Coordinates of C-alpha atoms in Angstrom, one line a residue:
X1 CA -10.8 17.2 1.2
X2 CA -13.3 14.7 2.2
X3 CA -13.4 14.9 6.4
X4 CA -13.9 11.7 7.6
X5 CA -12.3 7.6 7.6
X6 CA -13.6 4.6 7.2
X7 CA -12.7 1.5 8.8
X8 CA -14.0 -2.0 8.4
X9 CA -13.0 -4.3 11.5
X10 CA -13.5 -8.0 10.0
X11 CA -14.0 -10.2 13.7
X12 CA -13.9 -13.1 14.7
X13 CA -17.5 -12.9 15.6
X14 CA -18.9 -9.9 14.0
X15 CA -18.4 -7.5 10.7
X16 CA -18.3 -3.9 12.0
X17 CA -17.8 -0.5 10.4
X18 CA -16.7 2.7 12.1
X19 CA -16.6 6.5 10.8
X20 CA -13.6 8.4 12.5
X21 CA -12.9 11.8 12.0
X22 CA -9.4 14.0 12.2
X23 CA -9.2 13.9 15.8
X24 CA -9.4 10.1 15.7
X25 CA -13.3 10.3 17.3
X26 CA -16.0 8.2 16.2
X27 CA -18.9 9.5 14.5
X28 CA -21.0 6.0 13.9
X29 CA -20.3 2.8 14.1
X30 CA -22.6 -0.5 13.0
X31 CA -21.8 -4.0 13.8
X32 CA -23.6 -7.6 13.2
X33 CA -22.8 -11.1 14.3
X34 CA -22.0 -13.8 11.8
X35 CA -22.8 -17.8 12.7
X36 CA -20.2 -19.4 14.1
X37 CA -20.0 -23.0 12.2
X38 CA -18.5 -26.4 14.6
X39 CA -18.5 -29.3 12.1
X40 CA -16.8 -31.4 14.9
X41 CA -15.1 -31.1 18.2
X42 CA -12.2 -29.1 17.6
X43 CA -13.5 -27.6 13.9
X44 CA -14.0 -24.0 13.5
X45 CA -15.7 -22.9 10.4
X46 CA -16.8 -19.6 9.0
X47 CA -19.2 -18.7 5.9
X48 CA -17.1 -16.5 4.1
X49 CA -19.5 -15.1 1.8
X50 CA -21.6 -14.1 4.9
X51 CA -18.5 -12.3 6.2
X52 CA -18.8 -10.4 2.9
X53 CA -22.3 -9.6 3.5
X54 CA -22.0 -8.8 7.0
X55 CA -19.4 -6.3 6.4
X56 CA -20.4 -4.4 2.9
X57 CA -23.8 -4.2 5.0
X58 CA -22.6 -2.8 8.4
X59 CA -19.9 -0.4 6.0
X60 CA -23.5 1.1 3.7
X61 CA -25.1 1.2 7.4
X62 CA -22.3 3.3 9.0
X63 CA -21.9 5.6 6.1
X64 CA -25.8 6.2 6.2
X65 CA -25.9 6.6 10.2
X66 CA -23.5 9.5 9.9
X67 CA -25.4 11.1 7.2
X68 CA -22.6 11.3 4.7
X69 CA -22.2 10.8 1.2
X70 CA -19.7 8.2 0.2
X71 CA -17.8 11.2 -1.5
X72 CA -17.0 12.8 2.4
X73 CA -15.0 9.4 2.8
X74 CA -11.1 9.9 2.2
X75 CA -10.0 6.5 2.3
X76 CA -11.1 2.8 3.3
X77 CA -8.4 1.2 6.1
X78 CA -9.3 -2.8 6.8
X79 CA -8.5 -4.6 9.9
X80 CA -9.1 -8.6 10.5
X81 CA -9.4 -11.8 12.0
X82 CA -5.5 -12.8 11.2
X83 CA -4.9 -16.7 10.5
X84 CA -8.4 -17.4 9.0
X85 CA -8.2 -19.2 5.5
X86 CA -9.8 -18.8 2.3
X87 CA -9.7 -20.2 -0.8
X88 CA -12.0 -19.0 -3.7
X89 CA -12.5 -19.5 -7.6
X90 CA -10.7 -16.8 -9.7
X91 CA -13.5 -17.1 -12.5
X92 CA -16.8 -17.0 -10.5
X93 CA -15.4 -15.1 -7.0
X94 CA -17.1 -18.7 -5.0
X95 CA -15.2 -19.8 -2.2
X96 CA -14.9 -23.7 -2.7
X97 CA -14.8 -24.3 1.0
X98 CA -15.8 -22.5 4.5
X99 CA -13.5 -20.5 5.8
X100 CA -10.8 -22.5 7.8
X101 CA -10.6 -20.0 11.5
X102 CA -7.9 -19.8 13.6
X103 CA -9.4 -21.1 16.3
X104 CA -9.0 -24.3 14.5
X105 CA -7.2 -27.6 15.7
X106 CA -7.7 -30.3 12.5
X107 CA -4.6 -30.0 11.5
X108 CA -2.7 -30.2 14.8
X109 CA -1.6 -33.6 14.1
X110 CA 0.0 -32.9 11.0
X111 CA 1.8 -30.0 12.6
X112 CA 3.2 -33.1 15.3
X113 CA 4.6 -34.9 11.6
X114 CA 6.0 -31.9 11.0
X115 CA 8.1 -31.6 14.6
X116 CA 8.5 -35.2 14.6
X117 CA 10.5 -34.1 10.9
X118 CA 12.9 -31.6 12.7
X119 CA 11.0 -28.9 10.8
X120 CA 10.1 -26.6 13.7
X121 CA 13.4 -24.4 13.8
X122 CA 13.3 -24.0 9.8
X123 CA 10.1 -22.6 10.2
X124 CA 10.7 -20.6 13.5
X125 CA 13.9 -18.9 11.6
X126 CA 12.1 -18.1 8.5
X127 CA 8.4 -16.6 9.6
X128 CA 9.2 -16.4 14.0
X129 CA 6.1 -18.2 14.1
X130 CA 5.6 -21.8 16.4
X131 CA 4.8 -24.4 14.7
X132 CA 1.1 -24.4 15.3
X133 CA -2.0 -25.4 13.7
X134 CA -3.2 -21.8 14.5
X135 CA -1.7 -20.4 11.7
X136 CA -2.5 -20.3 7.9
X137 CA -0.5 -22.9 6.0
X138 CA -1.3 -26.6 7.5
X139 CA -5.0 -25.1 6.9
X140 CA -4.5 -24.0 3.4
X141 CA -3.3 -27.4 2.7
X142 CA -5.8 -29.0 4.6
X143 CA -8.3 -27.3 1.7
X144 CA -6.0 -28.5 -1.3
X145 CA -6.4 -32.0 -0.3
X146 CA -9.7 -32.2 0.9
X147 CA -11.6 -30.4 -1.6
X148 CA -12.3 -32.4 -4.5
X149 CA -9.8 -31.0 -7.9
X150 CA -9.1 -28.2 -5.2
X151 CA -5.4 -29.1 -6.1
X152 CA -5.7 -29.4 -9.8
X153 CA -7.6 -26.6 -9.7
X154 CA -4.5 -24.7 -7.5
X155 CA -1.5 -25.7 -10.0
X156 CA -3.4 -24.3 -13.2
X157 CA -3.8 -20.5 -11.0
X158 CA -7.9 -21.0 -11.0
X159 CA -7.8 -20.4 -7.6
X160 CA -6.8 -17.6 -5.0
X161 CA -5.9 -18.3 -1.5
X162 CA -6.4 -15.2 1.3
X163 CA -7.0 -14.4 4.7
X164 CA -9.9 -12.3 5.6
X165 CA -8.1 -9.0 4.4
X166 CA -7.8 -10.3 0.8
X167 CA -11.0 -11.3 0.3
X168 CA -12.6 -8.6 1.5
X169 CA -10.4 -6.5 -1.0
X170 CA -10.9 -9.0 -3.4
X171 CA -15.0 -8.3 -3.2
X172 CA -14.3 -4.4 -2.7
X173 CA -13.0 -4.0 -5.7
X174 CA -14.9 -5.9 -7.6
X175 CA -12.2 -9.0 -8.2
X176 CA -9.6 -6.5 -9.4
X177 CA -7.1 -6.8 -6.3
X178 CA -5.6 -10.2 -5.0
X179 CA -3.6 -8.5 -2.2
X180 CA -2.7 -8.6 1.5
X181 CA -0.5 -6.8 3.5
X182 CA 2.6 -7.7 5.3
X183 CA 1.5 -7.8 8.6
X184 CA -1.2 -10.5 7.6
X185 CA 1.5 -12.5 5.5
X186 CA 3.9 -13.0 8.3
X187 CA 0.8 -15.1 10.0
X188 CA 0.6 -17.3 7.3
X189 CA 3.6 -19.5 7.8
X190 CA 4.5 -19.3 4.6
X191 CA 6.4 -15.8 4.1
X192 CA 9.6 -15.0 5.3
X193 CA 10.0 -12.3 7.6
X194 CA 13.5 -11.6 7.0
X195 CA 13.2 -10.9 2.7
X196 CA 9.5 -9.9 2.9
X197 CA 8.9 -12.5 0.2
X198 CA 6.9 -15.8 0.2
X199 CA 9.2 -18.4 0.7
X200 CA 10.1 -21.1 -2.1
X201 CA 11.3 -23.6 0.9
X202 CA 8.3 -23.4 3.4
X203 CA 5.5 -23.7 -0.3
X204 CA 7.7 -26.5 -0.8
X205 CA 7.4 -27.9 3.0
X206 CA 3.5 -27.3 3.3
X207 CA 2.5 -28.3 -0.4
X208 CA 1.1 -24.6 -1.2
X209 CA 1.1 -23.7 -5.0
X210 CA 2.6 -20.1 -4.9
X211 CA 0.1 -19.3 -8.2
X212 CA -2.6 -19.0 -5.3
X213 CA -0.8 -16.5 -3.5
X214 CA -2.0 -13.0 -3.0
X215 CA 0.8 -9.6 -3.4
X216 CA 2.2 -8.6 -0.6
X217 CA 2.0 -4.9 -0.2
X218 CA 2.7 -2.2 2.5
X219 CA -0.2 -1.9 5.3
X220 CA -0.5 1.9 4.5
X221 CA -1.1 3.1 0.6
X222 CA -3.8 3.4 -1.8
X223 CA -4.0 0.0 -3.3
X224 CA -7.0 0.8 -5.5
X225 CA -10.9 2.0 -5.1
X226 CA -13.9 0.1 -4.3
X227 CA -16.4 -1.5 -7.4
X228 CA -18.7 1.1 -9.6
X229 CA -21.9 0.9 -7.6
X230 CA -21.0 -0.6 -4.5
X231 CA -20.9 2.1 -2.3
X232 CA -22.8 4.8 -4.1
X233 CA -19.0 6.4 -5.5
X234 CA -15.7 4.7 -5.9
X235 CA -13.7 5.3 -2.6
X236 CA -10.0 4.5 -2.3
X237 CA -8.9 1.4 -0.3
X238 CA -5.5 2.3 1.7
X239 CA -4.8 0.4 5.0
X240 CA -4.5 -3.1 5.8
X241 CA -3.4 -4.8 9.0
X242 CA -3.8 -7.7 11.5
X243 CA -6.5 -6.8 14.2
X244 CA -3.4 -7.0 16.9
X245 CA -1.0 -5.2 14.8
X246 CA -3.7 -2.4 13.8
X247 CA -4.4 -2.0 17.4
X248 CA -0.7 -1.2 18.2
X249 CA -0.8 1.3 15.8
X250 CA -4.0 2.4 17.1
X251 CA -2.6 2.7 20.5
X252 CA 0.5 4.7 19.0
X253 CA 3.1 2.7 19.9
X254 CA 5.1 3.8 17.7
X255 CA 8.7 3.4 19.1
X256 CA 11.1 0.5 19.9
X257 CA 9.9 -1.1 23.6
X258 CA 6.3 0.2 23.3
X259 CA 3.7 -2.6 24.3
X260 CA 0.3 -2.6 24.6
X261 CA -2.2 -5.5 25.7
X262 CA -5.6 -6.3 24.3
X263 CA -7.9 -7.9 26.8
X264 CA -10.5 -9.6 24.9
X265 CA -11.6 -12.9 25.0
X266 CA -8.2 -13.4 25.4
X267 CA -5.1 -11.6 25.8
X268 CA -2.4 -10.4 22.8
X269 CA 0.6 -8.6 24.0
X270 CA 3.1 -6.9 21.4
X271 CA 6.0 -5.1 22.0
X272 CA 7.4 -3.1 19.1
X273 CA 11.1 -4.1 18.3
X274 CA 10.7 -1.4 15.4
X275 CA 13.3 -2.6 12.6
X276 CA 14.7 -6.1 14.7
X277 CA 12.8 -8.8 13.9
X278 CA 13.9 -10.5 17.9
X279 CA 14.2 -13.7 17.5
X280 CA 12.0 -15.3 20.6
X281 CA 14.4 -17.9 23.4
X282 CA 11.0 -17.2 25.2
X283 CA 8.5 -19.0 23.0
X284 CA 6.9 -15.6 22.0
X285 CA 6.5 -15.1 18.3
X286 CA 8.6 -12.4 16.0
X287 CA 5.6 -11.0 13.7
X288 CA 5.8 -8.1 11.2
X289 CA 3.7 -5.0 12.9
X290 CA 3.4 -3.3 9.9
X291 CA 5.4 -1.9 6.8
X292 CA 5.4 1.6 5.7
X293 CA 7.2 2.6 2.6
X294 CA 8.4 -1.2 2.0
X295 CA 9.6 -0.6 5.5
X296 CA 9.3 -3.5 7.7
X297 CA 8.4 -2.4 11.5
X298 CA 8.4 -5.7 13.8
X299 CA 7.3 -7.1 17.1
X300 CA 7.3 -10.0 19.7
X301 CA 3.8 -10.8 20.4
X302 CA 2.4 -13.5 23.1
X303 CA -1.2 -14.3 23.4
X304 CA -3.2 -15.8 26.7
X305 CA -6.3 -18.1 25.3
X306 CA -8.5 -17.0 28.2
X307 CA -8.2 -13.8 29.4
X308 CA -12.1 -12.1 29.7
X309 CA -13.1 -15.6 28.5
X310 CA -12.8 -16.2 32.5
X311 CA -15.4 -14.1 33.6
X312 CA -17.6 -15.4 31.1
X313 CA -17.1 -18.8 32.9
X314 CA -18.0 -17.3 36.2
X315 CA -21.4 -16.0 34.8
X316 CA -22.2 -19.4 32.6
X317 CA -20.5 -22.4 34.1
X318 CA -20.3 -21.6 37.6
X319 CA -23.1 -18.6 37.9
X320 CA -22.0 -16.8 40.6
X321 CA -22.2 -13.6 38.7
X322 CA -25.4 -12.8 37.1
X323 CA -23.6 -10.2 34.2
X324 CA -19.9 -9.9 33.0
X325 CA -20.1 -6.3 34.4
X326 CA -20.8 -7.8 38.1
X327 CA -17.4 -9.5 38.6
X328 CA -15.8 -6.0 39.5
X329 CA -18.1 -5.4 42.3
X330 CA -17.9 -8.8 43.8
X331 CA -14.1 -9.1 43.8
X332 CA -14.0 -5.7 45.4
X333 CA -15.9 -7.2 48.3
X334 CA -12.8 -9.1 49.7
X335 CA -9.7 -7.2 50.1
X336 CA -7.8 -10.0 48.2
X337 CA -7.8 -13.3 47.0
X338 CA -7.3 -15.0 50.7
X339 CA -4.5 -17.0 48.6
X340 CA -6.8 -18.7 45.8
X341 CA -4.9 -18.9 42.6
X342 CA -7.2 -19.6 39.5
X343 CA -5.1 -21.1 36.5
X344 CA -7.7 -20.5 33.5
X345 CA -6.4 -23.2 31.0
X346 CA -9.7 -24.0 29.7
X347 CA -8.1 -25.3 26.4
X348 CA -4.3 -25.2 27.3
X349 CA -1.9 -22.8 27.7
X350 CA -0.7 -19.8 25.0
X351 CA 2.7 -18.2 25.6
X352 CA 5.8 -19.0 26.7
X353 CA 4.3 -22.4 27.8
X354 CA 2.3 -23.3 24.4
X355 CA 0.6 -26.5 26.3
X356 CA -2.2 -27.7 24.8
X357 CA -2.0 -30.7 27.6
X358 CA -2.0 -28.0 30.5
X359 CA -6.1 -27.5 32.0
X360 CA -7.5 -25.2 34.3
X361 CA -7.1 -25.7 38.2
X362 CA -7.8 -23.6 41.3
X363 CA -5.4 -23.9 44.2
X364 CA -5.3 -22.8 47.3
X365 CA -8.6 -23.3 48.8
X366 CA -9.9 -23.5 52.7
X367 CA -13.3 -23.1 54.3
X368 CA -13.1 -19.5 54.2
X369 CA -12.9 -19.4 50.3
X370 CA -15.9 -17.3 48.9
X371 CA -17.1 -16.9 45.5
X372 CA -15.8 -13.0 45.9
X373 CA -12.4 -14.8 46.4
X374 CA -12.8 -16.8 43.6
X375 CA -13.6 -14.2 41.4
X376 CA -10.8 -11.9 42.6
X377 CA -8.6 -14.2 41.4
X378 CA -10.1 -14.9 38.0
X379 CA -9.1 -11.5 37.6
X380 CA -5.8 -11.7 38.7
X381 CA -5.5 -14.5 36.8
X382 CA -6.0 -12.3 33.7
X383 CA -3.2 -9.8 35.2
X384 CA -0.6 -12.6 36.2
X385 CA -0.5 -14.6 32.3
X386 CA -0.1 -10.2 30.9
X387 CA 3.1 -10.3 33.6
X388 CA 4.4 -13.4 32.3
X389 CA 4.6 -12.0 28.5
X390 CA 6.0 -8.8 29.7
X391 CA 8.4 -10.8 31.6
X392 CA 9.4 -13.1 28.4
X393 CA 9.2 -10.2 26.1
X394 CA 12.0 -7.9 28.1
X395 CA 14.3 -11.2 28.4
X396 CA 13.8 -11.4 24.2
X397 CA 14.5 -7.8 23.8
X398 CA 16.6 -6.6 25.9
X399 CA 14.1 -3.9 27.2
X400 CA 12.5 -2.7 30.1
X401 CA 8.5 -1.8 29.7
X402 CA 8.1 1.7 30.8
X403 CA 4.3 1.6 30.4
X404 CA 1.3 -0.9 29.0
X405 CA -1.0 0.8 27.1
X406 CA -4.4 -1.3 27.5
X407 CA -7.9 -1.4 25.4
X408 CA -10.5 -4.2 24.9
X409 CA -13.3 -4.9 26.8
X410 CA -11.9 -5.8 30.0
X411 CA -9.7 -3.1 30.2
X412 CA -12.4 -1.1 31.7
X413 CA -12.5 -2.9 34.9
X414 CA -10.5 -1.0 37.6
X415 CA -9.9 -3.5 40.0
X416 CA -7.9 -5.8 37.3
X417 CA -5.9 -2.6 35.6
X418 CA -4.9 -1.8 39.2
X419 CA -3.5 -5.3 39.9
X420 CA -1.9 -5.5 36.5
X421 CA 0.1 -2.4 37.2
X422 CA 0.8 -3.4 40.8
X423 CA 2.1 -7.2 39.5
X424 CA 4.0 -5.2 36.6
X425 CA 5.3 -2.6 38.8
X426 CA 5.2 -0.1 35.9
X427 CA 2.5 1.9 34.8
X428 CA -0.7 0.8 33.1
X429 CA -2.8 3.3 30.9
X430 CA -5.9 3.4 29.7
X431 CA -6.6 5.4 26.2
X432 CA -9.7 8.0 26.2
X433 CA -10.4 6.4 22.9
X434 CA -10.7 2.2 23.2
X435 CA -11.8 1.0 20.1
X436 CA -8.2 1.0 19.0
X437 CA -7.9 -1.8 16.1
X438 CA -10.3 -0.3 14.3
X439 CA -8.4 3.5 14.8
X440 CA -5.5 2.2 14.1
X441 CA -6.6 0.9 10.3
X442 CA -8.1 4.0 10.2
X443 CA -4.7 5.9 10.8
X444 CA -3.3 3.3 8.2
X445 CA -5.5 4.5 5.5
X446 CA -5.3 8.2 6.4
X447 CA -1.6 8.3 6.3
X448 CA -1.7 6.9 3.0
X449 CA -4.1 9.6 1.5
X450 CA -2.6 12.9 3.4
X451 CA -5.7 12.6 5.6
X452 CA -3.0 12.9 8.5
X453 CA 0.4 13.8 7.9
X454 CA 2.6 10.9 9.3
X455 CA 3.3 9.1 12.7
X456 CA 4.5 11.7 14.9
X457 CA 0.7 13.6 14.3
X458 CA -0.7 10.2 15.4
X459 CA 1.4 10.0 18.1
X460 CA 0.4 13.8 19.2
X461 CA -3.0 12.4 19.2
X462 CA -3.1 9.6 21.4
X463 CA -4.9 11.1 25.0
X464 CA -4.3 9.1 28.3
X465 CA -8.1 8.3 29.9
X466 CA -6.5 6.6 33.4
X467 CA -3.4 6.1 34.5
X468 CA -3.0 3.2 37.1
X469 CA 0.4 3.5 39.0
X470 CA 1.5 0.2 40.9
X471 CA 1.7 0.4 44.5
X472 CA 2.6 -3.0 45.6
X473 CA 6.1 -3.7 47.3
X474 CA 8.6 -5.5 45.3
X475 CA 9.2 -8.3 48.0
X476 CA 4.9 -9.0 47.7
X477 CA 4.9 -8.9 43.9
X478 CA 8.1 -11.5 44.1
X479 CA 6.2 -13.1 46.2
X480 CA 2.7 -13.8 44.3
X481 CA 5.1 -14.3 40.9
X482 CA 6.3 -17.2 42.6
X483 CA 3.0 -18.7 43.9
X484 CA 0.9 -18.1 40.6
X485 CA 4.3 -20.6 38.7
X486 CA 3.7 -22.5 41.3
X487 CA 0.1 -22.9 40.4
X488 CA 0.7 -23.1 36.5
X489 CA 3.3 -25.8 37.2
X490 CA 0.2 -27.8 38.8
X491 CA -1.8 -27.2 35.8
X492 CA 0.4 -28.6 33.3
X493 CA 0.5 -31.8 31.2
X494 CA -2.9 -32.6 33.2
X495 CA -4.3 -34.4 30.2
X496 CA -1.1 -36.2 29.6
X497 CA -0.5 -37.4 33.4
X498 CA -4.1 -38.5 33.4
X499 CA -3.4 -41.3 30.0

């Protein structure tokens, strides 16, 4: 039996590869950036063939860095940038436009048509998505009709739409496999959640030929092996998933109320509601998690827009830090915030508000306020959107968090893991192994080959790193709740006040 996994994390601004072996440890990793293309304000492109280079290179670079043959590699598991839009010829394998990212906003105004219509519950019921321009079908459309004989092109099947996961089978396998999984379909906005099919009404509603569709599959099972030649010897392909859904697998929350937070650039929350698909009163959005055996496991899922984003500010626009890794240290200095709130809306508010209108503020200021104060509560800023997610999510679902499993980047700083435990009042814990979006496509794949035996050895894996317990008293935490809404109610419709 070959001894070791490998799993290719498709980013939003790198291609990386990791080798993981039976205990779930990593033996190499490589990783390289990809430009970042801004056609205009509010325009987020990517070069999808050099997100196909980046990633078949980092994946040959990985393998080599362990010193393995391709043959010691069980299985292939694939985890992505969810949302992001392609759309490539069948004949030549050429995309005929940039990849359309998530991140992007162009077709925001046709999503306001679309509300103005009455069409936002229709599409809530069918996928549990918002109506949004971050999701795939406004941009798929966008392509269709912008694209010179794009749409011609569509209704006669010469061309395949995917998001990153499909194409990056698509080129694995040498232009045998137009696939995704079902955890990726259910961001498109144009599957139904409920069936597990593409829906006839919503292709009808966003002008999306279904002959450009990739097959749905389950996220764990051997779909097919990579090109003659590509990697040196053909290895199977056998996990897909979402980066956040991959990374609740990863994190082994495996069982109905299980939630674990991400703290990257921003913050995504998911709670598994295992085989309920909870529809959200809370403006949360219902998403499959992943599907096992044409098994559909689901979850509610907010997302903050700037969660470690904030610190970045601190260093670069106001440059009171000199390094992200200096924010810690500083906000230690103080023994709180001295009652500065710091509302990070930067470019609007994510869940349960969804205000695009809503900016950033900072409240509560006197003479004594210190940049230590400041940052202290860029921090608890981070902590206080988490709380309101939790909050939404245990209204939706009728359950009470136990714990919060945490990874990402920012998830290593103390100081903020404490406070998010303390304004949570349950338990926050931090996994001995981090790097849990790309473990958990890796768990995906294995699962799929016998590599590990099912769920309840993942589980049995999982190891607690820190634990942080809250300490604060009920009557404070009510307390700060209160003040931080306050502060978000100051923050809202700022652009739309000021026309």
């Amino acid at each position: 039996m070959p001894q070791y996994i490998l799993a290719l994390d498709q980013g939003t601004t790198s291609s990386r590869a990791i080798v993981f072996d039976q205990l779930g440890n990593i033996k190499a990793q490589a990783q390289k950036e990809f430009h970042q293309l801004f056609p205009r304000p509010g325009l987020v492109e990517h070069d999808a063939q050099e997100i196909w280079s980046t990633q078949i290179g980092v994946a040959q670079e990985a393998i080599t860095q362990a010193r393995l043959r391709p043959s010691d590699i069980a299985a292939i598991g694939i985890t992505n940038q969810r949302e992001t839009v392609v759309i490539w010829e069948r004949a030549s394998g050429k995309p005929i436009h940039n990849a359309i990212v998530w991140q992007d906003r162009r077709t925001a105004g046709w999503c306001d048509q679309l509300k103005a219509a009455g069409k936002e519950e229709l599409i809530q019921q069918k996928t549990g998505l918002i109506l949004d321009a971050y999701f795939s079908g406004t941009k798929v459309k966008w392509i269709l009709d912008n694209v010179q004989g794009a749409r011609e092109k569509a209704e006669k099947g010469e061309l395949a739409f995917g998001t990153l996961d499909s194409w990056l089978v698509y080129n694995l396998t040498g232009g045998e496999l137009h696939i995704t999984d079902a955890s990726n379909a259910s961001r498109t906005m144009l599957y139904n959640i409920h069936t597990g099919e593409w829906d006839d009404e919503l292709l009808a509603l966003l002008d999306v030929p279904r002959g450009i569709l990739p097959e749905v599959r389950n996220s764990s099972e051997v779909y097919g092996e990579t090109a003659e030649g590509l990697l040196g010897s053909r290895i199977k392909i056998a996990g897909i998933a979402g980066d956040q859904q991959s990374a609740t697998f990863g994190q082994a929350c495996l069982e109905r109320g299980m939630a674990k937070n991400t703290y990257g650039t921003g913050c995504f929350l998911l709670m598994n509601t295992e085989s309920d698909a909870v529809p959200s009163q809370n403006r949360l959005l219902t998403t499959v998690a992943w599907q096992l055996g044409g098994e559909r496991t689901y979850a509610l899922e907010g997302g903050v827009f700037v969660g470690g984003a904030v610190v970045q500010w601190l260093r670069d626009g106001l440059g009171i830090i000199r390094s992200s890794g200096d924010v810690e240290t500083l906000a230690a200095s103080v023994p709180d915030s001295g009652g500065v709130f710091l509302v990070p809306a930067f470019v609007g508010l994510g869940a349960p508000y969804w205000d695009p209108y809503a900016r950033g503020s900072m409240l509560g200021l006197t003479r004594g306020s210190t940049a230590a104060h400041i940052a202290r509560a860029a921090l608890e800023a981070v902590a206080y959107q988490s709380a309101e997610l939790v909050a939404a999510m245990e209204k939706d679902s009728g359950v009470t968090l136990r714990e919060l499993r945490v990874d990402g980047g920012a998830s290593n700083n103390d100081l903020m893991m404490q406070f998010q435990a303390d304004i949570l009042g349950v338990p926050v814990v931090r996994p001995k192994i981090t790097e849990t979006t790309a473990l958990g496509a890796a768990y995906l794949a294995g699962l799929a080959v016998g590599y590990w035996q099912d769920t309840s050895e993942i589980s049995a894996q999982w190891q607690e790193e820190r634990r942080f317990e809250p300490q604060m008293e009920p009557a404070e935490r009510g307390a700060r709740l209160a003040k931080w809404k306050k502060a978000v109610e100051r923050s809202r419709a700022w652009e739309d006040a000021d026309a």
